[in-house]
């Protein structure tokens, strides 16, 4: 396609979701290969790994977590300006939360693309896997809702399920709902639905499909990146949920790195059976998926993969183990790993503080550390997490209750 002057128009791909569909993996590969992509005429327009998130919030005009609306004003325009200035063949903009943008914000954001040819990419996975993955993600963000309540509310109430779950799930994971908003401003022929393969497919299938849509050569780039958002199993996720009951007052800037990043994604992993959809909802999800596939097929979007991959496979969710039904003894192994991992982390943090103190000239560093609150924040966050794990260990009979000190007679 060419512009009025005869020059080829730059194609801008907006990868807008959905969450939990391999998006972080794709983004890591793109970021790690920025120089190679640029040499091939493809711009990944971010200065650092946090800018996709910051510019997304500015695009949406929204806050998230501890941030407020308007906090990152100018971030989207910085990305848009680089996009407009690019003279290569394409630009890839990617953040899985862009799919939740309102029609008004989509119109404003796309208005900054100049004469570029805009495309939308949506990666989609079957609803059964999405429901349990999204629940786990909420648990990693300090929520305490049980899996059974979470799924039942989304099934029975849809987007009107209790905040924030209804809007965050159906407003960003439902391909039909999300793409209906974007198709008001982007031609149907430029909207690409990439299906995430079912378990058992070749590991590079998603990358190959994404490359097919965006015009990249799959073998030209290094895809050896650590898989992000490691999934926890039944016991690990339920352990974190029960710990959340004890740390609701923990500030976000302590919880996020200590629990979501360190504990959930690095220490615990997925040693126990994987999460599955509660059996009583499988018929509903199957019927809802069939209607979704028919609607997407009728819409005429460009499909990369196979829409039938959006049909849940009931056998993949059997046998179902309820996280809520786990006893304290069932959580014991995960609790021991959590306690041990947090102790090791605390030791590393203490060692770093000591090294900083020893290498600083005189005592100039101590007032700085105290004023910043770093030492007290580290200690406070660790004590709270350790206390919660300790209670679980005691309930499981793996640690004795503290005894009162004996007085000398």
mmCIF file of C-alpha atoms in Angstrom:
data_model
loop_
_atom_site.group_PDB
_atom_site.id
_atom_site.type_symbol
_atom_site.label_atom_id
_atom_site.label_comp_id
_atom_site.label_asym_id
_atom_site.label_seq_id
_atom_site.Cartn_x
_atom_site.Cartn_y
_atom_site.Cartn_z
ATOM 1 C CA UNK A 1 0.000 0.000 0.000
ATOM 2 C CA UNK A 2 1.389 3.448 -0.864
ATOM 3 C CA UNK A 3 0.875 6.968 0.337
ATOM 4 C CA UNK A 4 -0.195 9.843 -1.878
ATOM 5 C CA UNK A 5 3.393 10.573 -2.946
ATOM 6 C CA UNK A 6 3.963 6.981 -4.032
ATOM 7 C CA UNK A 7 6.160 5.966 -1.059
ATOM 8 C CA UNK A 8 5.196 2.871 0.903
ATOM 9 C CA UNK A 9 3.263 3.687 4.048
ATOM 10 C CA UNK A 10 4.658 2.557 7.365
ATOM 11 C CA UNK A 11 2.542 -0.153 8.951
ATOM 12 C CA UNK A 12 1.915 0.252 12.674
ATOM 13 C CA UNK A 13 0.860 -2.886 14.550
ATOM 14 C CA UNK A 14 -0.982 -2.357 17.835
ATOM 15 C CA UNK A 15 -0.670 -5.597 19.819
ATOM 16 C CA UNK A 16 -3.450 -4.964 22.347
ATOM 17 C CA UNK A 17 -3.809 -8.204 24.311
ATOM 18 C CA UNK A 18 -5.086 -10.356 25.706
ATOM 19 C CA UNK A 19 -3.272 -10.748 29.034
ATOM 20 C CA UNK A 20 -1.990 -14.257 29.824
ATOM 21 C CA UNK A 21 -1.556 -15.222 26.159
ATOM 22 C CA UNK A 22 2.239 -15.187 25.885
ATOM 23 C CA UNK A 23 2.357 -11.406 25.557
ATOM 24 C CA UNK A 24 5.220 -10.911 28.002
ATOM 25 C CA UNK A 25 7.311 -13.508 26.161
ATOM 26 C CA UNK A 26 6.691 -11.781 22.819
ATOM 27 C CA UNK A 27 7.511 -8.392 24.341
ATOM 28 C CA UNK A 28 10.763 -9.680 25.837
ATOM 29 C CA UNK A 29 11.852 -11.061 22.465
ATOM 30 C CA UNK A 30 11.006 -7.777 20.737
ATOM 31 C CA UNK A 31 12.813 -5.668 23.336
ATOM 32 C CA UNK A 32 15.911 -7.869 23.314
ATOM 33 C CA UNK A 33 16.088 -7.635 19.509
ATOM 34 C CA UNK A 34 15.465 -3.895 19.115
ATOM 35 C CA UNK A 35 18.729 -3.254 17.256
ATOM 36 C CA UNK A 36 18.286 -6.201 14.897
ATOM 37 C CA UNK A 37 14.685 -5.211 14.239
ATOM 38 C CA UNK A 38 15.674 -1.614 13.506
ATOM 39 C CA UNK A 39 18.297 -2.829 11.039
ATOM 40 C CA UNK A 40 15.481 -4.678 9.272
ATOM 41 C CA UNK A 41 13.284 -1.577 9.157
ATOM 42 C CA UNK A 42 11.113 -2.463 12.178
ATOM 43 C CA UNK A 43 10.821 -0.136 15.170
ATOM 44 C CA UNK A 44 10.001 -1.303 18.677
ATOM 45 C CA UNK A 45 9.589 2.226 20.027
ATOM 46 C CA UNK A 46 10.429 1.940 23.732
ATOM 47 C CA UNK A 47 13.382 3.329 25.686
ATOM 48 C CA UNK A 48 13.117 0.893 28.595
ATOM 49 C CA UNK A 49 11.087 -2.115 29.719
ATOM 50 C CA UNK A 50 8.709 0.019 31.762
ATOM 51 C CA UNK A 51 7.714 2.382 28.968
ATOM 52 C CA UNK A 52 5.147 0.050 27.329
ATOM 53 C CA UNK A 53 3.206 0.071 30.607
ATOM 54 C CA UNK A 54 3.589 3.807 31.225
ATOM 55 C CA UNK A 55 2.611 4.754 27.670
ATOM 56 C CA UNK A 56 -0.351 2.361 27.827
ATOM 57 C CA UNK A 57 -1.691 4.163 30.906
ATOM 58 C CA UNK A 58 -1.265 7.493 29.147
ATOM 59 C CA UNK A 59 -2.978 6.108 26.014
ATOM 60 C CA UNK A 60 -5.908 4.914 28.127
ATOM 61 C CA UNK A 61 -5.967 8.011 30.344
ATOM 62 C CA UNK A 62 -6.181 5.676 33.320
ATOM 63 C CA UNK A 63 -4.495 4.808 36.572
ATOM 64 C CA UNK A 64 -3.448 1.323 37.614
ATOM 65 C CA UNK A 65 -2.581 -0.129 40.984
ATOM 66 C CA UNK A 66 -0.880 2.643 42.910
ATOM 67 C CA UNK A 67 -0.617 5.039 39.949
ATOM 68 C CA UNK A 68 -3.117 7.791 39.211
ATOM 69 C CA UNK A 69 -4.622 8.918 35.925
ATOM 70 C CA UNK A 70 -2.359 11.489 34.325
ATOM 71 C CA UNK A 71 0.723 10.422 36.254
ATOM 72 C CA UNK A 72 2.511 9.435 33.035
ATOM 73 C CA UNK A 73 1.275 12.247 30.823
ATOM 74 C CA UNK A 74 3.482 12.566 27.758
ATOM 75 C CA UNK A 75 4.620 8.946 27.657
ATOM 76 C CA UNK A 76 2.235 7.998 24.851
ATOM 77 C CA UNK A 77 3.132 11.079 22.821
ATOM 78 C CA UNK A 78 6.834 10.160 23.109
ATOM 79 C CA UNK A 79 6.053 6.736 21.611
ATOM 80 C CA UNK A 80 3.727 8.230 18.998
ATOM 81 C CA UNK A 81 6.349 10.806 17.966
ATOM 82 C CA UNK A 82 8.964 8.096 17.395
ATOM 83 C CA UNK A 83 6.386 6.159 15.387
ATOM 84 C CA UNK A 84 5.543 9.140 13.176
ATOM 85 C CA UNK A 85 9.227 9.866 12.580
ATOM 86 C CA UNK A 86 10.100 6.280 11.618
ATOM 87 C CA UNK A 87 10.848 5.801 7.943
ATOM 88 C CA UNK A 88 11.162 2.045 8.019
ATOM 89 C CA UNK A 89 8.563 -0.466 6.929
ATOM 90 C CA UNK A 90 6.806 -1.061 10.254
ATOM 91 C CA UNK A 91 6.390 -0.295 13.964
ATOM 92 C CA UNK A 92 5.218 -2.731 16.652
ATOM 93 C CA UNK A 93 3.482 -1.265 19.721
ATOM 94 C CA UNK A 94 2.677 -3.855 22.354
ATOM 95 C CA UNK A 95 0.972 -3.895 25.727
ATOM 96 C CA UNK A 96 -1.693 -6.411 26.704
ATOM 97 C CA UNK A 97 -3.714 -3.811 28.637
ATOM 98 C CA UNK A 98 -4.284 -1.601 25.594
ATOM 99 C CA UNK A 99 -7.252 -3.828 24.779
ATOM 100 C CA UNK A 100 -9.167 -2.297 27.690
ATOM 101 C CA UNK A 101 -9.133 1.188 26.142
ATOM 102 C CA UNK A 102 -12.420 3.005 25.662
ATOM 103 C CA UNK A 103 -13.544 3.924 22.151
ATOM 104 C CA UNK A 104 -12.847 7.578 22.918
ATOM 105 C CA UNK A 105 -9.250 6.879 23.963
ATOM 106 C CA UNK A 106 -8.688 4.587 20.962
ATOM 107 C CA UNK A 107 -9.787 7.348 18.603
ATOM 108 C CA UNK A 108 -7.518 9.898 20.294
ATOM 109 C CA UNK A 109 -4.539 7.539 20.408
ATOM 110 C CA UNK A 110 -4.811 6.398 16.804
ATOM 111 C CA UNK A 111 -5.176 10.001 15.758
ATOM 112 C CA UNK A 112 -1.499 10.451 16.539
ATOM 113 C CA UNK A 113 -0.382 7.918 13.937
ATOM 114 C CA UNK A 114 -0.340 10.356 11.047
ATOM 115 C CA UNK A 115 -0.567 8.662 7.632
ATOM 116 C CA UNK A 116 0.533 5.242 8.894
ATOM 117 C CA UNK A 117 -1.406 2.110 7.996
ATOM 118 C CA UNK A 118 -2.733 0.882 11.343
ATOM 119 C CA UNK A 119 -3.194 -2.800 12.149
ATOM 120 C CA UNK A 120 -4.476 -4.430 15.358
ATOM 121 C CA UNK A 121 -3.171 -7.746 16.686
ATOM 122 C CA UNK A 122 -5.019 -9.709 19.387
ATOM 123 C CA UNK A 123 -3.616 -12.948 20.780
ATOM 124 C CA UNK A 124 -6.419 -15.162 22.132
ATOM 125 C CA UNK A 125 -6.497 -18.316 24.253
ATOM 126 C CA UNK A 126 -9.404 -20.562 25.245
ATOM 127 C CA UNK A 127 -11.613 -19.211 28.030
ATOM 128 C CA UNK A 128 -11.125 -22.144 30.416
ATOM 129 C CA UNK A 129 -7.377 -21.540 30.638
ATOM 130 C CA UNK A 130 -7.902 -17.777 30.689
ATOM 131 C CA UNK A 131 -10.269 -17.890 33.651
ATOM 132 C CA UNK A 132 -7.905 -19.786 35.952
ATOM 133 C CA UNK A 133 -4.835 -17.856 34.772
ATOM 134 C CA UNK A 134 -6.548 -14.539 35.396
ATOM 135 C CA UNK A 135 -7.568 -15.641 38.892
ATOM 136 C CA UNK A 136 -3.952 -16.477 39.677
ATOM 137 C CA UNK A 137 -2.856 -13.073 38.372
ATOM 138 C CA UNK A 138 -5.315 -11.355 40.711
ATOM 139 C CA UNK A 139 -3.976 -13.388 43.625
ATOM 140 C CA UNK A 140 -0.488 -12.127 42.743
ATOM 141 C CA UNK A 141 -1.900 -8.607 43.109
ATOM 142 C CA UNK A 142 -3.051 -9.092 46.733
ATOM 143 C CA UNK A 143 -6.652 -10.162 46.099
ATOM 144 C CA UNK A 144 -8.239 -12.785 48.354
ATOM 145 C CA UNK A 145 -11.206 -14.035 46.279
ATOM 146 C CA UNK A 146 -11.437 -17.838 45.991
ATOM 147 C CA UNK A 147 -11.257 -19.524 42.600
ATOM 148 C CA UNK A 148 -14.809 -20.850 42.970
ATOM 149 C CA UNK A 149 -16.284 -17.401 43.692
ATOM 150 C CA UNK A 150 -14.191 -15.718 41.013
ATOM 151 C CA UNK A 151 -15.303 -18.079 38.240
ATOM 152 C CA UNK A 152 -18.941 -18.298 39.369
ATOM 153 C CA UNK A 153 -19.315 -14.508 39.386
ATOM 154 C CA UNK A 154 -17.791 -14.138 35.924
ATOM 155 C CA UNK A 155 -19.988 -16.914 34.531
ATOM 156 C CA UNK A 156 -23.229 -15.706 36.121
ATOM 157 C CA UNK A 157 -22.789 -11.919 35.999
ATOM 158 C CA UNK A 158 -20.469 -11.387 33.055
ATOM 159 C CA UNK A 159 -18.901 -7.937 32.822
ATOM 160 C CA UNK A 160 -21.110 -6.875 35.772
ATOM 161 C CA UNK A 161 -19.250 -9.233 38.137
ATOM 162 C CA UNK A 162 -17.875 -7.502 41.267
ATOM 163 C CA UNK A 163 -15.182 -4.903 40.639
ATOM 164 C CA UNK A 164 -12.568 -5.116 39.391
ATOM 165 C CA UNK A 165 -12.978 -8.685 38.107
ATOM 166 C CA UNK A 166 -15.853 -8.359 35.624
ATOM 167 C CA UNK A 167 -14.463 -5.436 33.668
ATOM 168 C CA UNK A 168 -10.872 -6.658 33.812
ATOM 169 C CA UNK A 169 -11.727 -10.130 32.548
ATOM 170 C CA UNK A 170 -14.501 -9.685 29.996
ATOM 171 C CA UNK A 171 -13.274 -6.208 29.060
ATOM 172 C CA UNK A 172 -9.793 -7.440 28.102
ATOM 173 C CA UNK A 173 -9.890 -11.227 27.559
ATOM 174 C CA UNK A 174 -13.040 -11.439 25.419
ATOM 175 C CA UNK A 175 -11.826 -11.095 21.808
ATOM 176 C CA UNK A 176 -15.318 -10.300 20.539
ATOM 177 C CA UNK A 177 -15.796 -7.458 23.030
ATOM 178 C CA UNK A 178 -12.316 -5.931 22.640
ATOM 179 C CA UNK A 179 -12.110 -6.076 18.856
ATOM 180 C CA UNK A 180 -15.591 -4.582 18.477
ATOM 181 C CA UNK A 181 -14.178 -1.368 19.995
ATOM 182 C CA UNK A 182 -11.029 -1.288 17.855
ATOM 183 C CA UNK A 183 -12.874 -2.186 14.630
ATOM 184 C CA UNK A 184 -14.719 1.133 14.826
ATOM 185 C CA UNK A 185 -11.454 2.838 13.831
ATOM 186 C CA UNK A 186 -9.440 0.127 12.050
ATOM 187 C CA UNK A 187 -10.626 -1.744 8.910
ATOM 188 C CA UNK A 188 -11.583 -5.369 9.512
ATOM 189 C CA UNK A 189 -8.970 -6.473 6.976
ATOM 190 C CA UNK A 190 -6.314 -4.923 9.243
ATOM 191 C CA UNK A 191 -7.420 -6.721 12.413
ATOM 192 C CA UNK A 192 -5.510 -9.924 13.118
ATOM 193 C CA UNK A 193 -6.561 -12.593 15.601
ATOM 194 C CA UNK A 194 -3.678 -14.885 16.591
ATOM 195 C CA UNK A 195 -4.787 -18.034 18.390
ATOM 196 C CA UNK A 196 -2.594 -19.442 21.154
ATOM 197 C CA UNK A 197 -2.063 -23.161 20.513
ATOM 198 C CA UNK A 198 -3.274 -25.779 22.962
ATOM 199 C CA UNK A 199 -0.708 -27.545 25.212
ATOM 200 C CA UNK A 200 1.521 -29.924 23.288
ATOM 201 C CA UNK A 201 2.228 -27.623 20.348
ATOM 202 C CA UNK A 202 5.774 -26.716 19.320
ATOM 203 C CA UNK A 203 7.212 -24.061 21.672
ATOM 204 C CA UNK A 204 7.824 -21.521 18.893
ATOM 205 C CA UNK A 205 4.311 -21.749 17.417
ATOM 206 C CA UNK A 206 3.077 -18.483 18.930
ATOM 207 C CA UNK A 207 6.225 -16.597 17.851
ATOM 208 C CA UNK A 208 5.925 -17.948 14.309
ATOM 209 C CA UNK A 209 2.294 -16.868 14.093
ATOM 210 C CA UNK A 210 3.060 -13.411 15.460
ATOM 211 C CA UNK A 211 5.853 -13.030 12.917
ATOM 212 C CA UNK A 212 3.552 -14.102 10.093
ATOM 213 C CA UNK A 213 1.140 -11.289 10.981
ATOM 214 C CA UNK A 214 3.769 -8.589 11.492
ATOM 215 C CA UNK A 215 5.971 -9.550 8.537
ATOM 216 C CA UNK A 216 8.987 -10.618 10.585
ATOM 217 C CA UNK A 217 11.300 -13.492 9.712
ATOM 218 C CA UNK A 218 11.035 -15.853 12.747
ATOM 219 C CA UNK A 219 14.553 -17.292 12.443
ATOM 220 C CA UNK A 220 16.225 -13.887 12.130
ATOM 221 C CA UNK A 221 15.945 -13.026 15.834
ATOM 222 C CA UNK A 222 17.139 -14.455 19.117
ATOM 223 C CA UNK A 223 14.156 -15.912 20.950
ATOM 224 C CA UNK A 224 16.150 -17.355 23.852
ATOM 225 C CA UNK A 225 14.570 -15.375 26.652
ATOM 226 C CA UNK A 226 13.484 -16.445 30.103
ATOM 227 C CA UNK A 227 9.797 -17.236 30.119
ATOM 228 C CA UNK A 228 8.032 -14.618 32.212
ATOM 229 C CA UNK A 229 4.983 -14.902 34.466
ATOM 230 C CA UNK A 230 5.828 -18.409 35.630
ATOM 231 C CA UNK A 231 2.619 -20.133 36.664
ATOM 232 C CA UNK A 232 2.151 -21.460 40.169
ATOM 233 C CA UNK A 233 0.294 -24.660 40.929
ATOM 234 C CA UNK A 234 -2.760 -25.204 43.111
ATOM 235 C CA UNK A 235 -0.940 -25.233 46.450
ATOM 236 C CA UNK A 236 1.372 -22.313 45.672
ATOM 237 C CA UNK A 237 -1.452 -20.055 44.505
ATOM 238 C CA UNK A 238 -3.640 -20.897 47.487
ATOM 239 C CA UNK A 239 -0.690 -20.265 49.829
ATOM 240 C CA UNK A 240 -0.265 -16.754 48.415
ATOM 241 C CA UNK A 241 -4.032 -16.144 48.639
ATOM 242 C CA UNK A 242 -4.069 -17.061 52.323
ATOM 243 C CA UNK A 243 -0.964 -14.970 52.940
ATOM 244 C CA UNK A 244 -2.786 -12.048 51.320
ATOM 245 C CA UNK A 245 -5.340 -12.230 54.120
ATOM 246 C CA UNK A 246 -2.523 -11.362 56.520
ATOM 247 C CA UNK A 247 -0.794 -8.588 54.545
ATOM 248 C CA UNK A 248 -3.639 -6.409 53.254
ATOM 249 C CA UNK A 249 -2.012 -3.375 54.857
ATOM 250 C CA UNK A 250 1.328 -3.888 53.130
ATOM 251 C CA UNK A 251 2.130 -0.952 50.800
ATOM 252 C CA UNK A 252 2.141 -1.727 47.083
ATOM 253 C CA UNK A 253 5.795 -0.753 46.696
ATOM 254 C CA UNK A 254 6.694 -3.469 49.211
ATOM 255 C CA UNK A 255 4.163 -6.131 48.177
ATOM 256 C CA UNK A 256 4.796 -5.968 44.444
ATOM 257 C CA UNK A 257 8.524 -6.779 44.416
ATOM 258 C CA UNK A 258 8.433 -9.020 47.483
ATOM 259 C CA UNK A 259 5.320 -11.119 46.852
ATOM 260 C CA UNK A 260 4.352 -10.810 43.176
ATOM 261 C CA UNK A 261 7.850 -10.839 41.722
ATOM 262 C CA UNK A 262 10.054 -12.657 44.244
ATOM 263 C CA UNK A 263 7.732 -15.067 46.046
ATOM 264 C CA UNK A 264 5.167 -15.936 43.367
ATOM 265 C CA UNK A 265 7.333 -15.830 40.245
ATOM 266 C CA UNK A 266 10.787 -16.852 41.471
ATOM 267 C CA UNK A 267 10.601 -18.817 44.727
ATOM 268 C CA UNK A 268 7.416 -20.855 44.499
ATOM 269 C CA UNK A 269 7.124 -21.917 40.863
ATOM 270 C CA UNK A 270 4.644 -24.695 40.111
ATOM 271 C CA UNK A 271 5.595 -27.869 41.978
ATOM 272 C CA UNK A 272 2.001 -28.861 42.758
ATOM 273 C CA UNK A 273 -0.753 -29.857 40.273
ATOM 274 C CA UNK A 274 -1.647 -27.072 37.850
ATOM 275 C CA UNK A 275 -4.760 -24.975 38.189
ATOM 276 C CA UNK A 276 -7.847 -26.149 36.339
ATOM 277 C CA UNK A 277 -11.372 -24.896 35.801
ATOM 278 C CA UNK A 278 -13.964 -26.065 38.364
ATOM 279 C CA UNK A 279 -15.744 -28.957 36.670
ATOM 280 C CA UNK A 280 -19.260 -27.564 37.130
ATOM 281 C CA UNK A 281 -18.494 -24.662 34.766
ATOM 282 C CA UNK A 282 -17.016 -26.641 31.859
ATOM 283 C CA UNK A 283 -20.325 -27.038 29.983
ATOM 284 C CA UNK A 284 -21.040 -23.315 30.206
ATOM 285 C CA UNK A 285 -17.526 -22.344 29.074
ATOM 286 C CA UNK A 286 -17.739 -24.791 26.168
ATOM 287 C CA UNK A 287 -21.051 -23.344 24.977
ATOM 288 C CA UNK A 288 -19.818 -19.760 25.450
ATOM 289 C CA UNK A 289 -16.673 -20.587 23.454
ATOM 290 C CA UNK A 290 -18.691 -22.013 20.583
ATOM 291 C CA UNK A 291 -20.673 -18.767 20.347
ATOM 292 C CA UNK A 292 -17.443 -16.740 20.535
ATOM 293 C CA UNK A 293 -15.862 -18.687 17.676
ATOM 294 C CA UNK A 294 -18.954 -18.223 15.505
ATOM 295 C CA UNK A 295 -18.982 -14.488 16.194
ATOM 296 C CA UNK A 296 -15.281 -14.031 15.405
ATOM 297 C CA UNK A 297 -15.635 -16.037 12.220
ATOM 298 C CA UNK A 298 -18.591 -13.917 11.138
ATOM 299 C CA UNK A 299 -16.715 -10.665 11.899
ATOM 300 C CA UNK A 300 -14.195 -11.432 9.167
ATOM 301 C CA UNK A 301 -11.003 -10.748 11.116
ATOM 302 C CA UNK A 302 -7.747 -12.129 9.723
ATOM 303 C CA UNK A 303 -7.062 -15.325 11.685
ATOM 304 C CA UNK A 304 -3.567 -16.683 12.181
ATOM 305 C CA UNK A 305 -3.853 -20.167 13.619
ATOM 306 C CA UNK A 306 -7.181 -21.922 14.035
ATOM 307 C CA UNK A 307 -10.319 -20.611 15.748
ATOM 308 C CA UNK A 308 -11.008 -24.153 16.971
ATOM 309 C CA UNK A 309 -8.034 -23.720 19.312
ATOM 310 C CA UNK A 310 -10.302 -21.414 21.309
ATOM 311 C CA UNK A 311 -12.414 -24.429 22.290
ATOM 312 C CA UNK A 312 -11.490 -25.655 25.786
ATOM 313 C CA UNK A 313 -10.420 -29.279 26.082
ATOM 314 C CA UNK A 314 -12.313 -30.766 29.021
ATOM 315 C CA UNK A 315 -9.732 -33.523 29.498
ATOM 316 C CA UNK A 316 -7.060 -30.896 30.206
ATOM 317 C CA UNK A 317 -8.983 -29.838 33.327
ATOM 318 C CA UNK A 318 -9.369 -33.283 34.880
ATOM 319 C CA UNK A 319 -8.959 -34.155 37.632
ATOM 320 C CA UNK A 320 -9.804 -30.818 39.190
ATOM 321 C CA UNK A 321 -8.164 -29.946 42.519
ATOM 322 C CA UNK A 322 -9.852 -27.128 44.409
ATOM 323 C CA UNK A 323 -7.357 -24.603 45.833
ATOM 324 C CA UNK A 324 -9.853 -23.639 48.535
ATOM 325 C CA UNK A 325 -10.129 -27.251 49.724
ATOM 326 C CA UNK A 326 -6.386 -27.529 50.338
ATOM 327 C CA UNK A 327 -5.557 -28.222 53.973
ATOM 328 C CA UNK A 328 -2.700 -26.505 55.774
ATOM 329 C CA UNK A 329 -0.815 -29.794 55.496
ATOM 330 C CA UNK A 330 -1.349 -29.726 51.711
ATOM 331 C CA UNK A 331 0.328 -26.312 51.661
ATOM 332 C CA UNK A 332 3.250 -27.349 53.857
ATOM 333 C CA UNK A 333 5.777 -27.992 51.067
ATOM 334 C CA UNK A 334 5.014 -24.653 49.407
ATOM 335 C CA UNK A 335 5.130 -22.889 52.791
ATOM 336 C CA UNK A 336 8.576 -24.326 53.571
ATOM 337 C CA UNK A 337 9.886 -23.231 50.157
ATOM 338 C CA UNK A 338 8.385 -19.786 50.689
ATOM 339 C CA UNK A 339 9.929 -19.385 54.138
ATOM 340 C CA UNK A 340 13.325 -20.642 52.970
ATOM 341 C CA UNK A 341 13.323 -18.427 49.886
ATOM 342 C CA UNK A 342 12.372 -15.348 51.878
ATOM 343 C CA UNK A 343 15.098 -16.067 54.444
ATOM 344 C CA UNK A 344 17.698 -16.324 51.695
ATOM 345 C CA UNK A 345 16.444 -13.119 50.132
ATOM 346 C CA UNK A 346 16.605 -11.362 53.495
ATOM 347 C CA UNK A 347 20.193 -12.568 53.904
ATOM 348 C CA UNK A 348 21.166 -11.208 50.485
ATOM 349 C CA UNK A 349 19.536 -7.858 51.266
ATOM 350 C CA UNK A 350 21.341 -7.623 54.585
ATOM 351 C CA UNK A 351 24.653 -8.473 52.934
ATOM 352 C CA UNK A 352 24.116 -5.735 50.345
ATOM 353 C CA UNK A 353 23.395 -3.166 53.029
ATOM 354 C CA UNK A 354 26.539 -4.158 54.899
ATOM 355 C CA UNK A 355 28.630 -3.933 51.719
ATOM 356 C CA UNK A 356 27.241 -0.487 50.963
ATOM 357 C CA UNK A 357 28.052 0.652 54.473
ATOM 358 C CA UNK A 358 31.600 -0.721 54.290
ATOM 359 C CA UNK A 359 32.414 0.786 50.889
ATOM 360 C CA UNK A 360 30.980 4.219 51.651
ATOM 361 C CA UNK A 361 33.357 6.887 52.828
ATOM 362 C CA UNK A 362 32.897 7.451 56.508
ATOM 363 C CA UNK A 363 29.307 7.367 57.672
ATOM 364 C CA UNK A 364 27.883 9.474 54.826
ATOM 365 C CA UNK A 365 25.767 6.600 53.519
ATOM 366 C CA UNK A 366 23.929 5.793 56.747
ATOM 367 C CA UNK A 367 21.897 9.031 56.915
ATOM 368 C CA UNK A 368 21.016 8.594 53.231
ATOM 369 C CA UNK A 369 19.794 5.033 53.761
ATOM 370 C CA UNK A 370 17.806 6.052 56.830
ATOM 371 C CA UNK A 371 16.217 9.059 55.110
ATOM 372 C CA UNK A 372 15.169 6.994 52.117
ATOM 373 C CA UNK A 373 13.472 4.509 54.415
ATOM 374 C CA UNK A 374 15.096 1.626 52.510
ATOM 375 C CA UNK A 375 16.278 -0.255 55.563
ATOM 376 C CA UNK A 376 12.994 0.000 57.442
ATOM 377 C CA UNK A 377 10.969 -0.906 54.334
ATOM 378 C CA UNK A 378 13.052 -4.005 53.702
ATOM 379 C CA UNK A 379 12.778 -5.099 57.317
ATOM 380 C CA UNK A 380 9.048 -4.348 57.539
ATOM 381 C CA UNK A 381 8.185 -6.174 54.313
ATOM 382 C CA UNK A 382 10.219 -9.223 55.234
ATOM 383 C CA UNK A 383 8.823 -9.418 58.777
ATOM 384 C CA UNK A 384 5.245 -9.333 57.514
ATOM 385 C CA UNK A 385 5.788 -12.032 54.912
ATOM 386 C CA UNK A 386 7.793 -14.207 57.315
ATOM 387 C CA UNK A 387 5.084 -13.879 59.956
ATOM 388 C CA UNK A 388 2.386 -15.025 57.530
ATOM 389 C CA UNK A 389 4.423 -18.028 56.399
ATOM 390 C CA UNK A 390 5.211 -18.884 60.006
ATOM 391 C CA UNK A 391 1.542 -19.026 60.900
ATOM 392 C CA UNK A 392 0.883 -21.447 58.050
ATOM 393 C CA UNK A 393 3.780 -23.639 59.121
ATOM 394 C CA UNK A 394 2.443 -23.785 62.668
ATOM 395 C CA UNK A 395 -1.052 -24.679 61.459
ATOM 396 C CA UNK A 396 0.442 -27.467 59.378
ATOM 397 C CA UNK A 397 2.211 -28.785 62.467
ATOM 398 C CA UNK A 398 5.656 -28.101 61.013
ATOM 399 C CA UNK A 399 6.624 -25.435 63.506
ATOM 400 C CA UNK A 400 5.876 -25.273 67.214
ATOM 401 C CA UNK A 401 3.889 -22.461 68.703
ATOM 402 C CA UNK A 402 6.188 -19.984 70.485
ATOM 403 C CA UNK A 403 6.356 -20.731 74.195
ATOM 404 C CA UNK A 404 6.444 -18.018 76.863
ATOM 405 C CA UNK A 405 9.876 -17.450 78.380
ATOM 406 C CA UNK A 406 10.481 -19.402 81.590
ATOM 407 C CA UNK A 407 11.306 -17.330 84.637
ATOM 408 C CA UNK A 408 14.192 -18.237 86.836
ATOM 409 C CA UNK A 409 13.007 -19.338 90.255
#
